Short mmCIF file of C-alpha atoms in Angstrom, two decimals:
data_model
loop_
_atom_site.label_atom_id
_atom_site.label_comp_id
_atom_site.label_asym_id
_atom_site.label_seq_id
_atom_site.Cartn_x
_atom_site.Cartn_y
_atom_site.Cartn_z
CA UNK N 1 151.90 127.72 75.25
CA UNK N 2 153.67 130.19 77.20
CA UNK N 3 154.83 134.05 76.18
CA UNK N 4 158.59 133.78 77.22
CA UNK N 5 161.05 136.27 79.27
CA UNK N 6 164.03 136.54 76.78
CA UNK N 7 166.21 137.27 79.39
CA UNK N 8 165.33 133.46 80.12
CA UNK N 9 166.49 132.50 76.57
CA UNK N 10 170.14 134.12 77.51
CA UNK N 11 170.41 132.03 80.74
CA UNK N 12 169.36 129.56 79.22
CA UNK N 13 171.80 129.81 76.15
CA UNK N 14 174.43 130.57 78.72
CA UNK N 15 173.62 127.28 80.33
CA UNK N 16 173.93 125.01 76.82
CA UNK N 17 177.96 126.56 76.65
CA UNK N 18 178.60 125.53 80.37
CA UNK N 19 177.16 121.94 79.75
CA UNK N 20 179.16 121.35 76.69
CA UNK N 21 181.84 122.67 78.04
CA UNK N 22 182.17 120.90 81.36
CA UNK N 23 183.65 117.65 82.51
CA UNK N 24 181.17 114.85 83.98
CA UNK N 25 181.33 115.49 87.18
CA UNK N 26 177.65 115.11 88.06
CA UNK N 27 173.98 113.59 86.64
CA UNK N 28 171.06 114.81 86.50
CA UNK N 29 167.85 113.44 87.23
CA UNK N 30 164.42 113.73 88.39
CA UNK N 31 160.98 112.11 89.48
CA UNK N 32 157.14 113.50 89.10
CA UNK N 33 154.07 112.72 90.78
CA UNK N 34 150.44 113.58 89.72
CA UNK N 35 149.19 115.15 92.84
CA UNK N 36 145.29 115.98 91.00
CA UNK N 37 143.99 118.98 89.03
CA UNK N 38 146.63 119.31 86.57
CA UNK N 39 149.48 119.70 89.57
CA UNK N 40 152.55 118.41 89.07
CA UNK N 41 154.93 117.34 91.89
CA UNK N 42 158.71 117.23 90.64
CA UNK N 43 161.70 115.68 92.91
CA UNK N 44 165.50 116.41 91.74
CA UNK N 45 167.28 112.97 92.46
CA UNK N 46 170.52 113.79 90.48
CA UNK N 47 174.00 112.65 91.77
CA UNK N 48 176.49 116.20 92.27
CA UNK N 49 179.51 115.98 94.25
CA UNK N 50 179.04 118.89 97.04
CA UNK N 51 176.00 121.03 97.54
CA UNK N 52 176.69 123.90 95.94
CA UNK N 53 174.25 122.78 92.90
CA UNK N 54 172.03 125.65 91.40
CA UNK N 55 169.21 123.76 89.58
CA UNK N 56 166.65 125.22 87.32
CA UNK N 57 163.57 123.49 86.10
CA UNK N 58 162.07 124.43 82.20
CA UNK N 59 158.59 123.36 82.59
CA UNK N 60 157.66 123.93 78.93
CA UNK N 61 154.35 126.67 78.48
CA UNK N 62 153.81 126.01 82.11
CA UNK N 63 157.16 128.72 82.82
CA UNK N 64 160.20 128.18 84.75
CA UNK N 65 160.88 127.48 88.17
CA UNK N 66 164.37 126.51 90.49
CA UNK N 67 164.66 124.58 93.80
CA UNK N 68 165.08 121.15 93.94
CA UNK N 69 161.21 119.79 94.56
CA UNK N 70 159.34 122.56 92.50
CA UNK N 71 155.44 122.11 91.95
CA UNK N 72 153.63 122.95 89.44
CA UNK N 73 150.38 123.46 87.25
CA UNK N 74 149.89 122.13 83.84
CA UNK N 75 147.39 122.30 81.40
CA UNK N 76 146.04 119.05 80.18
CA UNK N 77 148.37 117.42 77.26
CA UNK N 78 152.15 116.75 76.62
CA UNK N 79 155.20 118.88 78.10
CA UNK N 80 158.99 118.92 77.71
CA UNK N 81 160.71 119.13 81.15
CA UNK N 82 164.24 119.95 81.58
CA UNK N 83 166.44 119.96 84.59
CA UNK N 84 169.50 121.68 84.50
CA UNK N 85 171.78 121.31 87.43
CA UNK N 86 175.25 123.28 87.58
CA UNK N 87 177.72 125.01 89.84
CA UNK N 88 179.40 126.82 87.76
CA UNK N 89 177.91 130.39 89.32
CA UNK N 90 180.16 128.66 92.41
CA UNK N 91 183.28 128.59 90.41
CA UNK N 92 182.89 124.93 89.91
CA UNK N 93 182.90 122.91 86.46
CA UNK N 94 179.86 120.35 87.04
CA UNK N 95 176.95 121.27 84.82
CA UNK N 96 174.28 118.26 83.26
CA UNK N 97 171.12 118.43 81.96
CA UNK N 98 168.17 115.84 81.62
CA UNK N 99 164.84 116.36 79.66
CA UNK N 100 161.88 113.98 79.39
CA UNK N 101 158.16 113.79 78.15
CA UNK N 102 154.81 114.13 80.66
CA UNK N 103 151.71 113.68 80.10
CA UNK N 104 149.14 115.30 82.27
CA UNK N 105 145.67 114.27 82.06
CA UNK N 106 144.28 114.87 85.54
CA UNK N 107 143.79 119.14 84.94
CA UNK N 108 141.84 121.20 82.46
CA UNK N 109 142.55 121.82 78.78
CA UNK N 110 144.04 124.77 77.82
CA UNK N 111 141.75 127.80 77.22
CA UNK N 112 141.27 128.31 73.20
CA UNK N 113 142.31 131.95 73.80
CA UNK N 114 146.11 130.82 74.52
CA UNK N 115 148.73 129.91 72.84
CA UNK N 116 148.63 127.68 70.85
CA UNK N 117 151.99 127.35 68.26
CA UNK N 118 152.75 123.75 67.39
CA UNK N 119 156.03 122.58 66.67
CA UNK N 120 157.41 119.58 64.53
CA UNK N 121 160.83 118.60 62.39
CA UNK N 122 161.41 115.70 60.26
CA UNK N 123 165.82 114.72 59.97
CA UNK N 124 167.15 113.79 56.62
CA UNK N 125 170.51 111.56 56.30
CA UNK N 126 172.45 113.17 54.21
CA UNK N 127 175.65 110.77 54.78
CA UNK N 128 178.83 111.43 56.37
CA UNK N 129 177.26 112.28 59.52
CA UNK N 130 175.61 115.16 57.82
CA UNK N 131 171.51 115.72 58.66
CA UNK N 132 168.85 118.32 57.49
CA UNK N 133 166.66 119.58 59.57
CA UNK N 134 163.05 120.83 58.25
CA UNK N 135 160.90 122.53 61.21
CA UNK N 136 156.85 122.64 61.09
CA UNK N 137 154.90 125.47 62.69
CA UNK N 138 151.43 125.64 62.86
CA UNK N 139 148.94 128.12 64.83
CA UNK N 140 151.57 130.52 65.67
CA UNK N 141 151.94 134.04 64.60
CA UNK N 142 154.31 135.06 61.88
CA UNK N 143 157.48 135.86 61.85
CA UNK N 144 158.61 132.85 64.21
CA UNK N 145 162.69 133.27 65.99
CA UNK N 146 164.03 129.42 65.92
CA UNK N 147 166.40 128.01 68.37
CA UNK N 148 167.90 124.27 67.80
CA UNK N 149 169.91 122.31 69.81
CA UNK N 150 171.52 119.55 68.17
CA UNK N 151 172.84 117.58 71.15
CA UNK N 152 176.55 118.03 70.21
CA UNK N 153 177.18 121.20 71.34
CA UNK N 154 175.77 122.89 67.99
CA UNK N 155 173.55 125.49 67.80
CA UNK N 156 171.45 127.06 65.07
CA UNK N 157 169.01 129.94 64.37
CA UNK N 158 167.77 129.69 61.09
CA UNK N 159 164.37 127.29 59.83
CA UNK N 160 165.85 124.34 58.07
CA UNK N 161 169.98 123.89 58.90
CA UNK N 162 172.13 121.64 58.06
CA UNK N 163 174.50 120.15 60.98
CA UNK N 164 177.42 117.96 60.51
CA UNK N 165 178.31 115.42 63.43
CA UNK N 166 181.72 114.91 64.17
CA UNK N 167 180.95 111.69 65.91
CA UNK N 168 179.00 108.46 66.05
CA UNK N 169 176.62 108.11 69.17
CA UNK N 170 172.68 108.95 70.57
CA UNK N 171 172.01 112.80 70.99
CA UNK N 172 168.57 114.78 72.24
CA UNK N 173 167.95 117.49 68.83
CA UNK N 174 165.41 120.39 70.40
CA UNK N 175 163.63 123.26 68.34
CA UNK N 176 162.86 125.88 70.02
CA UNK N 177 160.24 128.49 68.09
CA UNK N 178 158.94 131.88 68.93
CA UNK N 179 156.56 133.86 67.48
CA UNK N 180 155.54 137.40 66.93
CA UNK N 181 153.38 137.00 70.03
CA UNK N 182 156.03 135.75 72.31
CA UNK N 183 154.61 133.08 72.54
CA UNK N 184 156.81 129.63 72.60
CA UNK N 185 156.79 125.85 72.00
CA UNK N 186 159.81 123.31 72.07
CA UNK N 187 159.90 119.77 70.19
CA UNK N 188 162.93 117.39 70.77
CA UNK N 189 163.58 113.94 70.12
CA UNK N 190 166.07 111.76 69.78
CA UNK N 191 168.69 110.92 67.14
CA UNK N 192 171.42 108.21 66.41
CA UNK N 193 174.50 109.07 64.49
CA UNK N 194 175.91 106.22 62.73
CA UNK N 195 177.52 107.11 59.33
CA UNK N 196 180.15 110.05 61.04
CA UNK N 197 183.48 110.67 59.65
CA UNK N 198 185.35 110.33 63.30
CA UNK N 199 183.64 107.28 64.10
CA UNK N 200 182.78 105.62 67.26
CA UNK N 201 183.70 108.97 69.65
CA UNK N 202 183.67 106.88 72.86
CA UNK N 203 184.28 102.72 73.89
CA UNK N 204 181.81 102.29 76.63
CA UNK N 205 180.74 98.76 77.28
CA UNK N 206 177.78 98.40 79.66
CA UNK N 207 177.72 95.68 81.86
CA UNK N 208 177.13 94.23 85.68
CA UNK N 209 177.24 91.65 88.08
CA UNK N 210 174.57 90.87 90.86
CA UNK N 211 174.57 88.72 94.36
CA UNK N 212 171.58 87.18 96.26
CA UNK N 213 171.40 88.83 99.64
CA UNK N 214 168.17 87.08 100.66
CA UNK N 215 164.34 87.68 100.77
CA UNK N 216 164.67 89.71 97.55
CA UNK N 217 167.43 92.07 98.20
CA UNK N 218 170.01 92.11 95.34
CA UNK N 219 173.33 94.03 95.50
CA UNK N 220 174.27 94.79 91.48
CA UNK N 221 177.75 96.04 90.94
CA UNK N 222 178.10 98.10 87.28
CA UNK N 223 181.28 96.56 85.72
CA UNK N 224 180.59 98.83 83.00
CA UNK N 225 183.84 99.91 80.91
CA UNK N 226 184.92 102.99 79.29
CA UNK N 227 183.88 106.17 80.68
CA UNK N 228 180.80 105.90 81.39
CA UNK N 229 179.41 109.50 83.15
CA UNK N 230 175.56 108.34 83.58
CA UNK N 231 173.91 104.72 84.77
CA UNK N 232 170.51 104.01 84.82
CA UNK N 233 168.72 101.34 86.38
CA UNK N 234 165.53 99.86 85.59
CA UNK N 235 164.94 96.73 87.72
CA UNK N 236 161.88 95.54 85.77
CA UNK N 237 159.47 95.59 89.26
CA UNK N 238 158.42 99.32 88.31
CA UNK N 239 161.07 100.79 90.04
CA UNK N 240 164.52 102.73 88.52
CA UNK N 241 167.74 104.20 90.13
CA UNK N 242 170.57 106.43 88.64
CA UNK N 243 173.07 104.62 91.70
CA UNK N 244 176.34 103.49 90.49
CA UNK N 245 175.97 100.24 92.76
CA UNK N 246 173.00 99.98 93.51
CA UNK N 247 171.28 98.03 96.42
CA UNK N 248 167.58 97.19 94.97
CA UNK N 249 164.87 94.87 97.00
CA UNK N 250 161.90 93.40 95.05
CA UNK N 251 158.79 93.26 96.62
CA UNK N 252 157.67 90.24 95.02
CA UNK N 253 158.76 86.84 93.31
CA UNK N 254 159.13 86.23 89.84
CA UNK N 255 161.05 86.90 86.85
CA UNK N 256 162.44 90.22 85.80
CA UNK N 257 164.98 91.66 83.57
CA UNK N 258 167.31 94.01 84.60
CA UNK N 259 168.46 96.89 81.90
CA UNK N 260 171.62 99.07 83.00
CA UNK N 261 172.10 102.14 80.73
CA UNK N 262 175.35 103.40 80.98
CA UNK N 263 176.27 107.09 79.07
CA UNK N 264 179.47 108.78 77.99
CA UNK N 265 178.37 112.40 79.02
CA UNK N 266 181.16 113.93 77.03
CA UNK N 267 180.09 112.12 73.83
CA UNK N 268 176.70 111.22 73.77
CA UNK N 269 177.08 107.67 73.78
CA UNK N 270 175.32 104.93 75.42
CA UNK N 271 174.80 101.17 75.65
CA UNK N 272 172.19 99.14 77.56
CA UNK N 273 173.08 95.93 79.06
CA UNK N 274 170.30 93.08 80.15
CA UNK N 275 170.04 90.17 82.28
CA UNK N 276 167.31 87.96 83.46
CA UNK N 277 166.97 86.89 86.67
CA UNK N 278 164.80 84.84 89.01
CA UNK N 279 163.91 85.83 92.13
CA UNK N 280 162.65 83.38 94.62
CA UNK N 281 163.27 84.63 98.43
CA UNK N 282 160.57 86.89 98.95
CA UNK N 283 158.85 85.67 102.37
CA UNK N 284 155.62 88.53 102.14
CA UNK N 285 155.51 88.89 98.35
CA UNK N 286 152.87 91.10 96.72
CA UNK N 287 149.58 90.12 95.54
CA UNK N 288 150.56 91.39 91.95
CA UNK N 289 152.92 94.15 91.28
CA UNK N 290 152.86 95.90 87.00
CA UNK N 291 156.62 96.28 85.77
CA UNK N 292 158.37 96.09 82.67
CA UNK N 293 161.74 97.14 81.24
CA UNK N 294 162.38 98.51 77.51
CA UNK N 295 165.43 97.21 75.60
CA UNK N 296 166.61 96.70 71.88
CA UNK N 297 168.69 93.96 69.57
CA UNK N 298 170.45 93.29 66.43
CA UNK N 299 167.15 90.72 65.42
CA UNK N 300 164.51 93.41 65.68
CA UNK N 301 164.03 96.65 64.30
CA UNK N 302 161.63 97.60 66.78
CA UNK N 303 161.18 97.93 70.41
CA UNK N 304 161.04 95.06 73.14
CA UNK N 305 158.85 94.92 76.15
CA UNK N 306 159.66 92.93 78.69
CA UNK N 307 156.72 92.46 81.05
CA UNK N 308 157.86 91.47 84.58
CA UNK N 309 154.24 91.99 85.80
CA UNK N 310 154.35 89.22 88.94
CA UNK N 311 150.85 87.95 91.14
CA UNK N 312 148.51 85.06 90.03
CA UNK N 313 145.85 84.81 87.52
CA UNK N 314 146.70 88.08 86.28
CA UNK N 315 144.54 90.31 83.35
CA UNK N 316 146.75 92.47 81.79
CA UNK N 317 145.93 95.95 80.59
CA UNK N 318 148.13 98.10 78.01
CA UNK N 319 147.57 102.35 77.44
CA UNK N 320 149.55 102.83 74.19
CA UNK N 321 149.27 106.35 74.90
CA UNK N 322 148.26 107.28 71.42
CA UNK N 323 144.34 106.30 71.83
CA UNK N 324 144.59 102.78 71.56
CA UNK N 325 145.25 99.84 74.27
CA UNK N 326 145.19 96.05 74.55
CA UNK N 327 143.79 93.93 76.96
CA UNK N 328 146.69 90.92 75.96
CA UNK N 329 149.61 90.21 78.09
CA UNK N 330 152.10 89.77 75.29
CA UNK N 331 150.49 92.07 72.47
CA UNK N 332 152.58 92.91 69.53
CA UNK N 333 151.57 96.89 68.20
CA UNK N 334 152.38 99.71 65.91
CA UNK N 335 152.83 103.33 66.35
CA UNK N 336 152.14 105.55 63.33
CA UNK N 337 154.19 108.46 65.15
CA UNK N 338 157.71 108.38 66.51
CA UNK N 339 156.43 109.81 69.32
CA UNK N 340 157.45 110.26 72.82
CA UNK N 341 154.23 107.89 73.99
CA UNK N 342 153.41 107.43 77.84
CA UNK N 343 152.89 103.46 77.81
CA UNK N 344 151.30 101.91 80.59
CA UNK N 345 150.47 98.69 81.89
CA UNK N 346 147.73 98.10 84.84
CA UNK N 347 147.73 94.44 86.12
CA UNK N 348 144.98 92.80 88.09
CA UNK N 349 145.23 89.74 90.37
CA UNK N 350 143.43 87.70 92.97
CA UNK N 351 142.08 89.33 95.64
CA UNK N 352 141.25 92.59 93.51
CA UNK N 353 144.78 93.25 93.68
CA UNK N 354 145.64 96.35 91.19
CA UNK N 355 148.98 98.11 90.07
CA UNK N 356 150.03 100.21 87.39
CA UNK N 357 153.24 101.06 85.66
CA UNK N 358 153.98 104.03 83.02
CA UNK N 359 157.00 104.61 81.31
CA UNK N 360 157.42 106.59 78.38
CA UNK N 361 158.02 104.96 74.69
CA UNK N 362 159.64 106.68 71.64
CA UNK N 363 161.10 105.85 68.53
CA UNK N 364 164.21 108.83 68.43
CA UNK N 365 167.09 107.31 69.97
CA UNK N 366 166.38 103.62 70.11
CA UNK N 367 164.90 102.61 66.71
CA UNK N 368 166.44 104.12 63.69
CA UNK N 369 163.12 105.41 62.31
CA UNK N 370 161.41 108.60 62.27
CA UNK N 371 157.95 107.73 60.98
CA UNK N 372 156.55 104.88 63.46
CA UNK N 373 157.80 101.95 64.87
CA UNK N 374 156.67 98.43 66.24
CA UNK N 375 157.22 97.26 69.24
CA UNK N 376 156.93 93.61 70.62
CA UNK N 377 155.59 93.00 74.47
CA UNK N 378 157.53 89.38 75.43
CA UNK N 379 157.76 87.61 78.66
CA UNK N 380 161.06 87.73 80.86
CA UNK N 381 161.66 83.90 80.27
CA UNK N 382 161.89 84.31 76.44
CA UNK N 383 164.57 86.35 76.59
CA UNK N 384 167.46 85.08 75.14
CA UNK N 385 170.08 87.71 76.24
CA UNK N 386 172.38 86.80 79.68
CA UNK N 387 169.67 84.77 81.42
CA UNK N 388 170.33 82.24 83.94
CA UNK N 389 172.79 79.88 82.36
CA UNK N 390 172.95 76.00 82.73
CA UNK N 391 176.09 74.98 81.10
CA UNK N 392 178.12 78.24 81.56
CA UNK N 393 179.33 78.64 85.22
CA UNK N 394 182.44 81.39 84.37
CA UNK N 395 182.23 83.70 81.64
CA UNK N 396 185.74 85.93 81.79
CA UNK N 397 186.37 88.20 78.23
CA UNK N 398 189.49 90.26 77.82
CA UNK N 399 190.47 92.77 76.71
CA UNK N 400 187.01 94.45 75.93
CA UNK N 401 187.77 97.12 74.45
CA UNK N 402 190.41 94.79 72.12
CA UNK N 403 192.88 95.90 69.80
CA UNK N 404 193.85 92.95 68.13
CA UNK N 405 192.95 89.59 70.06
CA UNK N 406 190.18 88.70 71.90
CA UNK N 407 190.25 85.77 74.54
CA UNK N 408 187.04 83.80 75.62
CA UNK N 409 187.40 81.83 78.95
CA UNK N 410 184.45 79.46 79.81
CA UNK N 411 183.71 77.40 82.31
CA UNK N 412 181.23 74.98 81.64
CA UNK N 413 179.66 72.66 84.12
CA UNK N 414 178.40 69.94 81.57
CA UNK N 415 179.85 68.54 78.91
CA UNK N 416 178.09 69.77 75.21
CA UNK N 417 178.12 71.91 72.15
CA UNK N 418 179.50 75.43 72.69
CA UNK N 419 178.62 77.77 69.48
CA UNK N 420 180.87 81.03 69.71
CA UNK N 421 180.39 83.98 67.08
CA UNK N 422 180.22 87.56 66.84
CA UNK N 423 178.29 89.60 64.76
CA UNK N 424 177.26 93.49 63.88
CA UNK N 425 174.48 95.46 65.56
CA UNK N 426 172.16 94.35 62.82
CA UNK N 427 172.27 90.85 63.21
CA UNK N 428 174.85 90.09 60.43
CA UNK N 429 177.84 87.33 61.37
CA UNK N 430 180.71 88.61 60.84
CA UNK N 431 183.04 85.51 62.78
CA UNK N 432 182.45 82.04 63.27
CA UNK N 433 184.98 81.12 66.33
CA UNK N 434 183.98 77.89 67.54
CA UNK N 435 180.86 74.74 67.15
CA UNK N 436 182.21 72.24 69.13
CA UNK N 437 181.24 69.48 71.90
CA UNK N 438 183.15 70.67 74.66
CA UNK N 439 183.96 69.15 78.17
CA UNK N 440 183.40 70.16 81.68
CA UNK N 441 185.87 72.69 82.55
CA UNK N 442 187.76 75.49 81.68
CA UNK N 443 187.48 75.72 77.58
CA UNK N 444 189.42 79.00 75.51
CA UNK N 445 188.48 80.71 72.53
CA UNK N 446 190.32 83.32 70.63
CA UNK N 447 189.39 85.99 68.35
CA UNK N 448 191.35 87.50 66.15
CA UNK N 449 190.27 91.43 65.14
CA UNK N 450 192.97 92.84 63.09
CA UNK N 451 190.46 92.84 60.02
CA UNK N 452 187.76 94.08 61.64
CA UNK N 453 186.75 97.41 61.78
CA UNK N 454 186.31 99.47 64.90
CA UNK N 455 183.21 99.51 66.38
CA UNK N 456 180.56 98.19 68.38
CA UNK N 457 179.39 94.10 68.15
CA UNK N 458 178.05 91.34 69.32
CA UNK N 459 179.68 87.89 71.16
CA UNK N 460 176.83 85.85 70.84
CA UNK N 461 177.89 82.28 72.96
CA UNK N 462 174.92 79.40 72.93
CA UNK N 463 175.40 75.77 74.78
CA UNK N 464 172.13 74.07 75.28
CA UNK N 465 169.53 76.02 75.22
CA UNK N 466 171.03 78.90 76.59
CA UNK N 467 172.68 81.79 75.09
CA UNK N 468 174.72 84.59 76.13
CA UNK N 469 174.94 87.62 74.22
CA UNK N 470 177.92 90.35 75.56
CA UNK N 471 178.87 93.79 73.62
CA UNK N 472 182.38 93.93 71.90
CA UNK N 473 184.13 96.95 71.63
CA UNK N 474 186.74 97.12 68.93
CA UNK N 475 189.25 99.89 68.72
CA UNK N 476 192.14 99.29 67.23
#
């Protein structure tokens, strides 16, 4: 750990008013490499509408740094990074901030003589959007100063609050604890809000279209709706962009599913949308390539793992990133810890082909758990959400968000039995609209909402053997 400036605890205090505070007007994001010995290459990819962008790096207990491609040194182990972009010294109004997990395992381990405060919190639901918070500190020096963000704008000084959200949605909670040494340590993890008084604070629906441009270029347009401040990409090849349209090419034929996460900066919320598609036109496609994409559904309580790993005769090898690893392509596994966990995959084909992928795993934000989770490794052509459809050749759904009436338009190239029916985030059916043979052409269903309650659900439409599964946004 790291003895702190508290002049740095101001700016940065400073900085958490100015990002609640400001409208979404830019993103912010960023890449690391490993570069050996413990050293730490970082690369500030967010989107910000002029240059006039101040950003400042919080590189946990390895100190602070700005610029917008800082390196720098880590002890082995875990670290919080956070990127905070803003122009509001510029008398703008643009201000976002991004944290994630590393793990660095290529330096030294920290000298015993350091720092070494460890900090933890457990969350209790205490209803009505209401949570306790009960921090853990071990190995530091008594009396300990406690920060907490709670991802809403709220702040808090004191051990063990209490924090009332206003609104339903995903936030990022962080402790921050000092102790009598100065010296510092910062937890965070993720939390989702589903029980608040106000509701659902935001409608976002994520959601895209995509063309074949040839010899594996794809052009995906984000159709997303709402207001959606924040898209992610992950292509399931290994590779990720924060674009709003982006332009991807994979390297390599095969399979992969396709996960757009679109966020309401203002509100916290955020919905993933996932489609499977096949990609055939690569003319020089790569011995093997490692990729997968992370996603969640109503049927599972747990975490899927798409592996789009492509090449032939492939051995598969999974890091867990707690200790423990796998050597099957499709292994099912279960963490003890929420986490964050660096999980990686290395895949190995003909011609000693090799190729990793890492991506970090937790259970705070995507699995309503705080003690463990499972999650379940699948292959791309098992899953059942949005992939390439037989019968359905048009798929049109309006209005989404609905108030009262919801139309279904379907065009189906072959005539046979169309199930339609919608159901709740946790798998429950809530509507039955249609199971009926239906014939080729254009075919209308119609649901009607005005007893349903607002929120988020499911349209889950199956003909054949394939299925279709789009979000719902009710908001009456």
């Amino acid at each position: 750990m790291k003895k702190i400036d508290f002049r740095i605890i101001l700016i940065t205090l400073l900085s958490v008013i100015f990002i609640n505070g400001a409208s979404a007007q830019c993103t912010a994001s960023f890449t690391y490499t490993d570069m050996g010995n413990g050293v730490i290459g970082f690369t500030n990819t967010s989107i910000f509408p002029d240059s006039n962008i101040y950003a400042v790096w919080e590189m946990g207990d390895a100190g602070y740094a700005t610029g917008d491609n800082p390196i720098q040194t880590f002890y082995n182990g875990w670290h919080q990074i956070c990127l905070t972009i803003n122009d509001t010294i510029f008398g703008g109004s643009c201000t976002s901030t991004i944290c994630d997990s590393i793990e660095v395992t290529s330096g030294v381990s920290q000298p015993l003589d350091s720092c070494t405060i460890q900090v933890s919190y457990t969350v209790n639901d205490m209803g009505n959007g209401v949570y306790s918070f009960t921090s853990t500190v071990t190995d530091g020096i008594p009396n300990y100063q406690y920060y907490w963000q709670f991802g809403d704008g709220g702040i808090d000084y004191s051990a063990n609050p209490v924090h009332t959200y206003l609104y339903n949605g995903a936030l990022d909670i962080c402790l921050t604890v000092i102790d009598a040494d100065s010296c510092s340590n910062v937890y965070c993890d993720s939390l989702i809000v589903t029980n608040a008084t106000g509701g659902n604070s935001c409608n976002i629906v994520s959601d895209f279209t995509y063309s074949d441009n040839g010899n594996g270029n794809y052009s995906f347009v984000n159709t997303t709706t709402g207001i959606a401040a924040v898209s992610i990409w992950n292509f399931g090849d290994g590779t990720t962009s924060n674009s709003f349209n982006p332009n991807h090419t994979f390297l390599a034929n095969g399979v992969y599913t396709v996960v757009l996460a679109s966020a309401d900066s203002n509100n916290m919320c955020v919905d993933y949308y996932t489609l499977t598609i096949n990609v055939t036109g690569v003319v020089n496609s790569l011995p093997c390539n490692a990729g997968f994409t992370i996603y969640t559904d109503s049927t599972y309580n747990g975490v899927y793992v798409i592996n789009s790993s492509t090449g032939s005769n492939l051995t598969c090898f999974w890091d867990f990133g707690d200790g423990n690893t796998s050597t099957q392509a499709y292994p099912n596994y279960t963490y003890s810890t929420a986490g964050p966990f660096e999980l990686c995959l290395t895949v190995t084909g003909d011609s000693s082909c090799t190729s990793t992928y890492c991506d970090s795993i937790g259970a705070g934000g995507i699995v309503l758990k705080q003690n463990g989770f499972d999650i379940k490794v699948v292959s791309p052509t098992t899953v059942g959400i949005n992939d390439e459809v037989e019968f359905i050749s048009a798929l049109e759904i309006y209005p989404n968000p609905v108030k009262n009436k919801l139309t279904i338009d379907l065009g189906i190239t072959k005539q046979s039995n169309v199930e339609v029916f919608v159901t709740d985030l946790l798998g429950k059916t809530i509507a039955q609209i249609a199971n009926e043979e239906v014939n080729v052409g254009n075919t209308k269903f119609q649901w009607n909402t005005s007893n349903t309650k607002n929120g988020i659900y499911l349209l889950n439409i199956i003909s054949n053997k394939s299925r279709q599964v789009k979000k719902i946004v009710v908001n009456r």
